[in-house]
GROMACS .gro file of C-alpha atoms in nm:
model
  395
    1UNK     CA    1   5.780  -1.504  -1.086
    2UNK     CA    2   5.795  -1.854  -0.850
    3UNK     CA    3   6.198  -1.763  -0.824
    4UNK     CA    4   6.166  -1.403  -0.749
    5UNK     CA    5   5.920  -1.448  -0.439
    6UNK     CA    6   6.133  -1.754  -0.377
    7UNK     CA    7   6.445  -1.484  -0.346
    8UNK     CA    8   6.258  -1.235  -0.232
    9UNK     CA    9   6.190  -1.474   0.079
   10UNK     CA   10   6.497  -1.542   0.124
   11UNK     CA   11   6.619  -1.216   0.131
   12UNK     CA   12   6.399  -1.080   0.405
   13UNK     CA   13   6.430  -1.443   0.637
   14UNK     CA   14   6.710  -1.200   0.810
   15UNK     CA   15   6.559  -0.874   0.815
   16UNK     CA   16   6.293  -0.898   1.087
   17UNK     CA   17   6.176  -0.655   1.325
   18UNK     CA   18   6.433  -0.798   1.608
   19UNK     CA   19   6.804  -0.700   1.576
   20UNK     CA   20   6.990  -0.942   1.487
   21UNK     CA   21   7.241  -0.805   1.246
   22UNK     CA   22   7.532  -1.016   1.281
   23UNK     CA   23   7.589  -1.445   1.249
   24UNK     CA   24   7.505  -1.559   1.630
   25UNK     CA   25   7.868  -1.702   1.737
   26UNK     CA   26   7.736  -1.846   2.071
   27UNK     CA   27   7.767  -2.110   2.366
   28UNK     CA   28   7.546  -2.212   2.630
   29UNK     CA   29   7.728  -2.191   2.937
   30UNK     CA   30   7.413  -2.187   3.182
   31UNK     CA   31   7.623  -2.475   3.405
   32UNK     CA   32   7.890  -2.162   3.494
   33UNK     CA   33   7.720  -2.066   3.828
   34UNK     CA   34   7.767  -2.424   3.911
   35UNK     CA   35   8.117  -2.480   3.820
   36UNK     CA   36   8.224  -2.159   4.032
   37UNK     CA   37   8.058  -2.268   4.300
   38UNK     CA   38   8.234  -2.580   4.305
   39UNK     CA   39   8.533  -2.398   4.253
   40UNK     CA   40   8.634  -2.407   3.912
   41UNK     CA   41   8.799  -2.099   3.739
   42UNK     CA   42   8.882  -2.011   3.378
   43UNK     CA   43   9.180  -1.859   3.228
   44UNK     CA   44   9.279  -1.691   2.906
   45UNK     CA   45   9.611  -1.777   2.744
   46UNK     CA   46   9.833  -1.676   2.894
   47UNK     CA   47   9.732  -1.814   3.205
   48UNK     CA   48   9.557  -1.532   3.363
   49UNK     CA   49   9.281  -1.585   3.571
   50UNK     CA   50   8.974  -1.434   3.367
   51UNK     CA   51   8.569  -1.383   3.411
   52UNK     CA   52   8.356  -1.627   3.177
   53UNK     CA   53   8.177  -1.408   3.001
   54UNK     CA   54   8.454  -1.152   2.911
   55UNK     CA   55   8.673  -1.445   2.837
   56UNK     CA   56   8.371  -1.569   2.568
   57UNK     CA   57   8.391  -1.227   2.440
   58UNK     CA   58   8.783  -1.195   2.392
   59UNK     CA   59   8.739  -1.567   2.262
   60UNK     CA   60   8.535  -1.382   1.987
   61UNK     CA   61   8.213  -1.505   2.080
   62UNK     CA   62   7.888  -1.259   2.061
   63UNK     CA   63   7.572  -1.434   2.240
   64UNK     CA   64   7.516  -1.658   2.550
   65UNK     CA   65   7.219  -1.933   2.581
   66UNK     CA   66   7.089  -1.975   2.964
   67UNK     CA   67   6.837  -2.257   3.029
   68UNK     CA   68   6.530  -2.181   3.252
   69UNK     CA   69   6.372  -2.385   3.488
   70UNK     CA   70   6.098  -2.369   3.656
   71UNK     CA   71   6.212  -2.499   4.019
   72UNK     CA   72   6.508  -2.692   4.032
   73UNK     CA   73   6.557  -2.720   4.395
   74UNK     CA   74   6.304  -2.961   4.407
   75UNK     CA   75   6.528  -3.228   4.192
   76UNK     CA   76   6.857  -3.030   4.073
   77UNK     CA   77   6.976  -2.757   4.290
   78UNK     CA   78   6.943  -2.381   4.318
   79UNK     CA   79   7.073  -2.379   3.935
   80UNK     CA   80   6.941  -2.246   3.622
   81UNK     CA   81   6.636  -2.076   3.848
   82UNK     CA   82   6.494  -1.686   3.770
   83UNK     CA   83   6.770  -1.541   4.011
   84UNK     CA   84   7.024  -1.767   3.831
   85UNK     CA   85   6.934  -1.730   3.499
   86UNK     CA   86   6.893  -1.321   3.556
   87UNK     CA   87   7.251  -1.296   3.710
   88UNK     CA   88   7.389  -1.475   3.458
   89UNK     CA   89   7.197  -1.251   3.183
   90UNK     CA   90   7.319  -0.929   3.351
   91UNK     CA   91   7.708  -1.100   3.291
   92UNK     CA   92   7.661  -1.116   2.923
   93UNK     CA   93   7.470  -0.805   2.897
   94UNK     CA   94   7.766  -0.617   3.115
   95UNK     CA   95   8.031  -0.746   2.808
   96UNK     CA   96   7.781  -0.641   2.502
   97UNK     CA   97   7.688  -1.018   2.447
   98UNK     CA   98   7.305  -1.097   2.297
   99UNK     CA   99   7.101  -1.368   2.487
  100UNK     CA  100   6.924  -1.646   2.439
  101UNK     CA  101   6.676  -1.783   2.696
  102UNK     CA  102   6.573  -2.151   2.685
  103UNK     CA  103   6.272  -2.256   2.860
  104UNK     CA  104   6.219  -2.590   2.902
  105UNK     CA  105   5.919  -2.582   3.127
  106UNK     CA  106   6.048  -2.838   3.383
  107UNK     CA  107   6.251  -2.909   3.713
  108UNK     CA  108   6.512  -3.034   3.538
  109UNK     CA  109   6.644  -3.118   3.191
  110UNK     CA  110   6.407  -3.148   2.928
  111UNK     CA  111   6.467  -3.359   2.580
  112UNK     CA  112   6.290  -3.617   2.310
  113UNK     CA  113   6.310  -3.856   2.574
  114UNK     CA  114   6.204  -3.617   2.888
  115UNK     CA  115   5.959  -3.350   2.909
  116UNK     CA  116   5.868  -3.401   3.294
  117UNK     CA  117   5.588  -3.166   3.421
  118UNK     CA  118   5.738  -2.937   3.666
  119UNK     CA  119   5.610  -3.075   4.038
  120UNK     CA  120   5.370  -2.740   4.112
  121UNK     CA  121   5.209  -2.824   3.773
  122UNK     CA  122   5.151  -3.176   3.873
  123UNK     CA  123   4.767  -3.168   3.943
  124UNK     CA  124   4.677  -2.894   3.704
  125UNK     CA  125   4.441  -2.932   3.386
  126UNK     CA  126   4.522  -2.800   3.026
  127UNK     CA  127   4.349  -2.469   3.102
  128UNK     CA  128   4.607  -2.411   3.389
  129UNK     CA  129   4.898  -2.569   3.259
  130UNK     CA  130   4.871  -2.256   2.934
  131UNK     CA  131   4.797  -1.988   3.210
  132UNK     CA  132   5.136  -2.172   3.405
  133UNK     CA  133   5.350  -2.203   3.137
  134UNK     CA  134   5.218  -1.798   3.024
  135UNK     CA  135   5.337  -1.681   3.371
  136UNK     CA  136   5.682  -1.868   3.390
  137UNK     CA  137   5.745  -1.696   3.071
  138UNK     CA  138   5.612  -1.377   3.110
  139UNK     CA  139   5.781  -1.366   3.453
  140UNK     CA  140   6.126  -1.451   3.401
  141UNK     CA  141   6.163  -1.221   3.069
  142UNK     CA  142   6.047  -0.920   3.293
  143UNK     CA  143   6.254  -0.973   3.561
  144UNK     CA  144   6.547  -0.970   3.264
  145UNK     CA  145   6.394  -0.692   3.135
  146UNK     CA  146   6.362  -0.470   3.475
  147UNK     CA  147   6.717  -0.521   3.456
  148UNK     CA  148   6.758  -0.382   3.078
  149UNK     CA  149   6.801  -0.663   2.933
  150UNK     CA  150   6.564  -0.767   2.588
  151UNK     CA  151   6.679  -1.102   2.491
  152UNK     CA  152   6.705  -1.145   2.087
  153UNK     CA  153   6.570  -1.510   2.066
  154UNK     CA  154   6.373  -1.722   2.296
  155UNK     CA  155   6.306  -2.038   2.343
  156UNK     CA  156   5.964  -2.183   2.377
  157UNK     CA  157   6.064  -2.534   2.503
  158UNK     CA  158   6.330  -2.731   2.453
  159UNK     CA  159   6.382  -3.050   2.194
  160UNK     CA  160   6.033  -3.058   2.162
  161UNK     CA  161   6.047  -3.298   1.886
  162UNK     CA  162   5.770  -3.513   2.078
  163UNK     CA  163   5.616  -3.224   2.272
  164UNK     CA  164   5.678  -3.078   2.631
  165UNK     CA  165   5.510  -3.075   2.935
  166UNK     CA  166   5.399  -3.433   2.964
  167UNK     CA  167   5.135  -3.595   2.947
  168UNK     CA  168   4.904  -3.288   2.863
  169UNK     CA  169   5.145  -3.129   2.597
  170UNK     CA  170   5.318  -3.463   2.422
  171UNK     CA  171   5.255  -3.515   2.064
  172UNK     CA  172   5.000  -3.854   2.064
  173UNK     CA  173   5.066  -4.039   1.758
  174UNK     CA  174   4.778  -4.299   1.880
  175UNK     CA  175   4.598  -3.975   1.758
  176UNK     CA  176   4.502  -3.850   1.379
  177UNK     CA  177   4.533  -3.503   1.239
  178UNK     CA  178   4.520  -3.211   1.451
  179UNK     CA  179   4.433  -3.421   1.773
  180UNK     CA  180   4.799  -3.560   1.751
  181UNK     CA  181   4.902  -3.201   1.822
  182UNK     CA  182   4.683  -3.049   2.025
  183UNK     CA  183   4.806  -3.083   2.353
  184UNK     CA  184   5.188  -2.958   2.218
  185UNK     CA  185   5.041  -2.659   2.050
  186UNK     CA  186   4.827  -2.546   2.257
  187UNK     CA  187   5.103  -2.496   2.544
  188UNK     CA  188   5.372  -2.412   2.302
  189UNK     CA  189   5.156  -2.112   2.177
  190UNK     CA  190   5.102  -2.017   2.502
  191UNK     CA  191   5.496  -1.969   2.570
  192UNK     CA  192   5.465  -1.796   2.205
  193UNK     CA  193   5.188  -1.543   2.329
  194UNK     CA  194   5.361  -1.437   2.641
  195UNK     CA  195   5.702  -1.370   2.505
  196UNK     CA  196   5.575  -1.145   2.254
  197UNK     CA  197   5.336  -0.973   2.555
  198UNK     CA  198   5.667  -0.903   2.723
  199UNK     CA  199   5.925  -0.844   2.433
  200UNK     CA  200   5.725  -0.801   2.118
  201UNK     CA  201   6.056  -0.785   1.888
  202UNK     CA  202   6.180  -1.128   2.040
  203UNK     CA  203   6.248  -1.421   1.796
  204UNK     CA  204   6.048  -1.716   1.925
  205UNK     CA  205   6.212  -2.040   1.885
  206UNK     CA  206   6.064  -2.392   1.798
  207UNK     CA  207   6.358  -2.638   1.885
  208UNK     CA  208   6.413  -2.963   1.813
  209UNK     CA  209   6.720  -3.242   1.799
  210UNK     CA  210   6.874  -3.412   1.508
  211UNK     CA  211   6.993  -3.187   1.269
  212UNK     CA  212   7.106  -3.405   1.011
  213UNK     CA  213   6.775  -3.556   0.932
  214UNK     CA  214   6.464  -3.426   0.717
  215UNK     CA  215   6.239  -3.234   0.970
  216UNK     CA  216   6.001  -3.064   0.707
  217UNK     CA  217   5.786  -3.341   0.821
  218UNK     CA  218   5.794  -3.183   1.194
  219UNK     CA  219   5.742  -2.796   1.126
  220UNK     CA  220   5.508  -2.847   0.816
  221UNK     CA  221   5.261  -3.009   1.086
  222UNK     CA  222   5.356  -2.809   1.352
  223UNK     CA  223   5.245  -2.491   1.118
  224UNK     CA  224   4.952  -2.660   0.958
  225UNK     CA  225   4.757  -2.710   1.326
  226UNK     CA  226   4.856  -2.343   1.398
  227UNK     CA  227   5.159  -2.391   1.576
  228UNK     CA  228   5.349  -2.057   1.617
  229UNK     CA  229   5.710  -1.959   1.585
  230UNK     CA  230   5.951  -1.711   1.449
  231UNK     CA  231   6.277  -1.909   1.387
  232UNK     CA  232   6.356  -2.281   1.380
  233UNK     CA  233   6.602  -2.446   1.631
  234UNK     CA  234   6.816  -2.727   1.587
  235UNK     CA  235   7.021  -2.944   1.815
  236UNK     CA  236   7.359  -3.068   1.626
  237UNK     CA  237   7.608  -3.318   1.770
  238UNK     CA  238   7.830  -3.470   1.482
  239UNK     CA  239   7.898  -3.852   1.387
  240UNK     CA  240   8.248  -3.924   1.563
  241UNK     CA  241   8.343  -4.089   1.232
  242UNK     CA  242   8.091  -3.870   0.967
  243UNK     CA  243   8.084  -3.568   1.131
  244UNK     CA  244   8.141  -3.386   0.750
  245UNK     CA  245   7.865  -3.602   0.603
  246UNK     CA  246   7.669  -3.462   0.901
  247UNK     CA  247   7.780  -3.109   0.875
  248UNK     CA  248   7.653  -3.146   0.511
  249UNK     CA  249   7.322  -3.256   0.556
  250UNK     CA  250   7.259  -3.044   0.859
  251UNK     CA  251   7.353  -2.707   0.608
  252UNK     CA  252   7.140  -2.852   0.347
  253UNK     CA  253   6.858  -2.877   0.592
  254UNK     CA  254   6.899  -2.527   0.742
  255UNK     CA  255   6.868  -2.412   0.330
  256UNK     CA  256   6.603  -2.611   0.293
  257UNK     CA  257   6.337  -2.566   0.640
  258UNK     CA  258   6.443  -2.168   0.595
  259UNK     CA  259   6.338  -2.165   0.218
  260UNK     CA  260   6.037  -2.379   0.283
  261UNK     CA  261   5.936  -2.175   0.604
  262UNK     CA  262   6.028  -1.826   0.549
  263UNK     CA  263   6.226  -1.794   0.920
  264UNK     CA  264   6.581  -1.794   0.963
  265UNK     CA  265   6.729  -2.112   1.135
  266UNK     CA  266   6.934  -2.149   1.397
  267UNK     CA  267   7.191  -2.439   1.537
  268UNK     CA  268   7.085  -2.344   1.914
  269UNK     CA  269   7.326  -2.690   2.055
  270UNK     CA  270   7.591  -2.832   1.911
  271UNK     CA  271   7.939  -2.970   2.027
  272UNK     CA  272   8.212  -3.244   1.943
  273UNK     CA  273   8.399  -3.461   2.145
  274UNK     CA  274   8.684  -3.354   2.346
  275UNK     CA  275   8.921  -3.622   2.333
  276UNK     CA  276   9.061  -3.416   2.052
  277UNK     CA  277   9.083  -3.078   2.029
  278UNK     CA  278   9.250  -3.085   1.649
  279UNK     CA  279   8.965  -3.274   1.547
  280UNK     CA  280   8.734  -3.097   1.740
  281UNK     CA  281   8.855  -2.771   1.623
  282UNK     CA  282   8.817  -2.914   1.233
  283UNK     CA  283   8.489  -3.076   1.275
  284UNK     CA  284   8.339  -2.701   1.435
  285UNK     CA  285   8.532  -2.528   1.108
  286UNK     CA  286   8.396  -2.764   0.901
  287UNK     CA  287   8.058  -2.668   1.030
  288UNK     CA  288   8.091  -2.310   1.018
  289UNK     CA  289   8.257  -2.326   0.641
  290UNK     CA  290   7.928  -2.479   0.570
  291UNK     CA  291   7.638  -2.310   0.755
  292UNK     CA  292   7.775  -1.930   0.814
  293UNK     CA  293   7.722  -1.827   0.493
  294UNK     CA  294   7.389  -1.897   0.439
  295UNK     CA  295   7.110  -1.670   0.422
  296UNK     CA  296   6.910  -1.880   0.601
  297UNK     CA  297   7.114  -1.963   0.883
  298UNK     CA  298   7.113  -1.766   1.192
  299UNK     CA  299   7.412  -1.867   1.340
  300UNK     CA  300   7.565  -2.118   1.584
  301UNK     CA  301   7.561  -2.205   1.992
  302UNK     CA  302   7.855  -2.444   2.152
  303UNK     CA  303   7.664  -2.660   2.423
  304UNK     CA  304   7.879  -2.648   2.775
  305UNK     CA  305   8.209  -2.553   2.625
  306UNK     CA  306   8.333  -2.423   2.936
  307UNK     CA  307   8.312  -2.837   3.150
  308UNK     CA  308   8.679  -2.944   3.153
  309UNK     CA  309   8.849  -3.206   3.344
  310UNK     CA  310   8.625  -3.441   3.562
  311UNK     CA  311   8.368  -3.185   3.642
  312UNK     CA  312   8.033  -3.256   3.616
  313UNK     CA  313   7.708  -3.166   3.795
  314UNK     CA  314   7.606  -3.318   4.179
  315UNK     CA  315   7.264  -3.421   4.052
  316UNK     CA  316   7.483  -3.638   3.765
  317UNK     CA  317   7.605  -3.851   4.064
  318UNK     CA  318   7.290  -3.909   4.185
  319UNK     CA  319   7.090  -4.016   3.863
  320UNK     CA  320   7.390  -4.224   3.760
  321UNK     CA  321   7.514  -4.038   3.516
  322UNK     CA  322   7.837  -3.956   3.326
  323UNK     CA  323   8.023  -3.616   3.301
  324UNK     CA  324   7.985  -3.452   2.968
  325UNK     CA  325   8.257  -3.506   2.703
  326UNK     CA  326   8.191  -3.245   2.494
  327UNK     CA  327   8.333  -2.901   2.661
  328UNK     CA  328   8.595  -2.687   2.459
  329UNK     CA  329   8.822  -2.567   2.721
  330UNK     CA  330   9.100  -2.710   2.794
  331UNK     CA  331   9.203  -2.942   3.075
  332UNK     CA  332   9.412  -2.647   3.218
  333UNK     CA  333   9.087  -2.410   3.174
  334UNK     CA  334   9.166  -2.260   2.896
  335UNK     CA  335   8.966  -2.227   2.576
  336UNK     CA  336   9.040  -2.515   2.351
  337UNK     CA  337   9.064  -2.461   1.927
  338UNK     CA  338   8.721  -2.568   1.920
  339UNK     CA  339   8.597  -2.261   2.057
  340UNK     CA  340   8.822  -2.055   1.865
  341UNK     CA  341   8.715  -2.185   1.536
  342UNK     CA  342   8.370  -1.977   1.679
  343UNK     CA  343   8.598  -1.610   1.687
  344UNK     CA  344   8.505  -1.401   1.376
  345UNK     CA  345   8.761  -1.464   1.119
  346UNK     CA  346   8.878  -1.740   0.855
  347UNK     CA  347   9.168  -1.900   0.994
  348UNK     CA  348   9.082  -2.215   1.116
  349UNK     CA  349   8.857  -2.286   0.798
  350UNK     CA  350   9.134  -2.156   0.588
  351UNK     CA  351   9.361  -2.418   0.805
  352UNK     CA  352   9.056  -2.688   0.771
  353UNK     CA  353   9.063  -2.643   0.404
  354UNK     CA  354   9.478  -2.642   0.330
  355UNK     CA  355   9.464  -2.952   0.485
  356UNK     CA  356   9.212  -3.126   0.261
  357UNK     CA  357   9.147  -3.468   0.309
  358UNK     CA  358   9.467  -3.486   0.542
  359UNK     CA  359   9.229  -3.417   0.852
  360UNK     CA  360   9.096  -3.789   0.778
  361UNK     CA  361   9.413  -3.993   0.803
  362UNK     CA  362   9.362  -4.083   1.144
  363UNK     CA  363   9.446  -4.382   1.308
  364UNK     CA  364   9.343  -4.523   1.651
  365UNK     CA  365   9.520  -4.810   1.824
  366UNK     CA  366   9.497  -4.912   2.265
  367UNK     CA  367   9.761  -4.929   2.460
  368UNK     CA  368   9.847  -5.268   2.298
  369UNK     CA  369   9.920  -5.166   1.950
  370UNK     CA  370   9.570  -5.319   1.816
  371UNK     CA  371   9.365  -5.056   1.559
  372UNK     CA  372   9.046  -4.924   1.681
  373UNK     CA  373   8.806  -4.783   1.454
  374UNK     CA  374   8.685  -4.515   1.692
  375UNK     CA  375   8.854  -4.448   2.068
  376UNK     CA  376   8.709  -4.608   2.361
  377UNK     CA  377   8.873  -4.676   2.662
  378UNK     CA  378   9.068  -4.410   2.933
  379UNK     CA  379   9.399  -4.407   2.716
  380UNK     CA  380   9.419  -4.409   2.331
  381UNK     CA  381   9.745  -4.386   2.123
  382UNK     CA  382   9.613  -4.123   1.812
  383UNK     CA  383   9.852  -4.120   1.465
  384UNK     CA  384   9.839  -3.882   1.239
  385UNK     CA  385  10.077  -3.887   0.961
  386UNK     CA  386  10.421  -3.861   1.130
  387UNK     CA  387  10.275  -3.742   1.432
  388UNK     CA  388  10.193  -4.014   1.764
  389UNK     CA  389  10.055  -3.888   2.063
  390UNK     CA  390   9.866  -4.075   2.317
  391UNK     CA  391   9.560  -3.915   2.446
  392UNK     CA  392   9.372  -3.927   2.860
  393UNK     CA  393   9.037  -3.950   2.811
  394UNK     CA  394   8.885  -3.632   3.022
  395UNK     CA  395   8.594  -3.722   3.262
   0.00000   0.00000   0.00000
């Protein structure tokens, strides 16, 4: 009888009142406003100058993430606002693509290691930081709605692994029991309530980062001090060197939280290194040989594939930061082989699995002729069997 409810469960994780009928092949490309601002264009194969979104689709993805914040002008720019994230929506929506909305409930990026309160929250109690973080929500999903558009998933913070919306809403581990929690629930079921006001059929996410490890620990507390949520999120950046050991754990986790849990599970951020598209292109069919099939997984999202070259944000200048290294388009604009492992068909895991352990004999040496046991530096000299090619570090 245990196994039967135990399959039954399984079964149904899938089969919820939203519409998701098909694996999630998805990127978040909420930096494309920005990049065609500055200039930046994108092109299909054969060299033709082509829109983002229907380039995405003829790539063979079928859903867009777009990150919300509250008001980035203050700290950012006039990116990833309503009127951004809504124009952006109606691009995806014009090319039959689902959405996913991400709030993170901040000015600016939020992760493990920053939730920052956005700067018109800054004075306000608990009390008005629910009824703030209610009418964010509730007011960016109807102005995407007034324009038909019903996102499938949504986001109710993002990496909240130690909370959001600090101080009020971070998880206090100087705390016991439910007072540990508190704060983080309390706003995070706020975002919950308001979603489903707006779009009851809406699959709330609960997202956090590192993929590869055991987060029962997270969601079975989470639940227990009546945290709400629909489907679990995951963040998923592979090991340079044991990205398959990663893959493996991260698809045995996905089994295991959506068995455990009862909600499907989704890999809302993931992405590989781009100083080698062969290896990049392995690593994400590697990853999709592993996860697509399972019941429990919802399906996949590419973080940023569409950063090539040097590009990389203004604000990134001024907080001393690095471009991203991670895009899958080509230095030429072009969609690399890591984004076309995402299109809807075998191939490259047919190709990943014909060449067997060959994918591993990889070698790594400078300029010099000395072995490295992972790249660094602006010029590396890759071998692979016969093959010798020496490889510009983008950004």
């Amino acid at each position: 009888m245990k196994r039967f409810f135990t399959t039954l469960c399984t079964l149904l994780l899938l089969s919820q009142a939203n519409a998701q009928t098909t694996f999630a092949r998805g990127a978040d490309v909420s930096w494309c406003t920005e990049m065609e601002n500055d200039g930046k264009k994108f092109y299909n194969d054969n060299g033709t100058e082509t829109e983002l979104f229907a380039l995405l689709q003829q790539t063979g993805l079928n859903a867009v993430r777009l990150r919300v914040w509250v008001n980035p002008e203050n700290v950012y720019g006039p990116w990833c606002n309503k009127a951004d994230v809504v124009a952006k929506a109606k691009r995806a929506k014009a090319q039959g693509m689902n959405v996913l909305i991400d709030f993170h409930y901040s000015d600016r990026f939020a992760d493990p290691g920053q939730q920052y309160k956005p700067s018109a929250w800054s004075s306000y109690n608990m009390e008005q930081l629910k009824t703030a973080v209610a009418n964010h929500t509730t007011d960016v999903l109807t102005a995407l709605k007034n324009e038909g558009i019903e996102p499938l998933w949504v986001q109710v913070g993002n990496e909240t692994r130690t909370g959001m919306v600090f101080n009020e809403g971070k998880i206090d581990w100087n705390k016991t029991g439910a007072a540990t929690w508190n704060g983080y629930i309390a706003l995070s079921n706020a975002g919950y309530e308001a979603v489903k006001s707006v779009l009851p059929n809406a699959m709330v996410i609960v997202h956090i980062d590192r993929a590869p490890e055991d987060n029962a620990w997270f969601f079975n507390a989470f639940k227990l001090y009546g945290g709400k949520f629909d489907m679990i999120g995951l963040s998923h950046y592979p090991d340079w060197t044991n990205w398959s050991s990663d893959n493996t754990k991260t698809a045995n986790n996905i089994k295991s939280l959506g068995n455990t849990f009862g909600v499907p599970v989704m890999i809302v951020e993931t992405g590989y290194s781009a100083w080698d598209e062969d290896r990049a292109a392995n690593v994400m069919a590697d990853l999709f040989s592993k996860t697509e099939n399972l019941t429990q997984c919802a399906g996949i999202f590419y973080w940023e594939p569409e950063v090539y070259g040097s590009w990389k944000p203004a604000a990134y200048t001024t907080w001393g930061w690095n471009a991203y290294d991670k895009g899958a388009f080509t230095n030429s604009g072009k969609p690399s082989k890591a984004l076309k492992v995402f299109k809807d068909e075998t191939s490259g895991i047919e190709n990943l699995k014909q060449a067997g352990n060959a994918i591993e004999a990889i070698s790594w040496f400078d300029l010099q002729g000395r072995k490295l046991n992972q790249p660094n530096g602006k010029v590396v000299v890759r071998k692979q069997g016969n093959k010798t090619i020496k490889i510009i570090r983008r950004g």
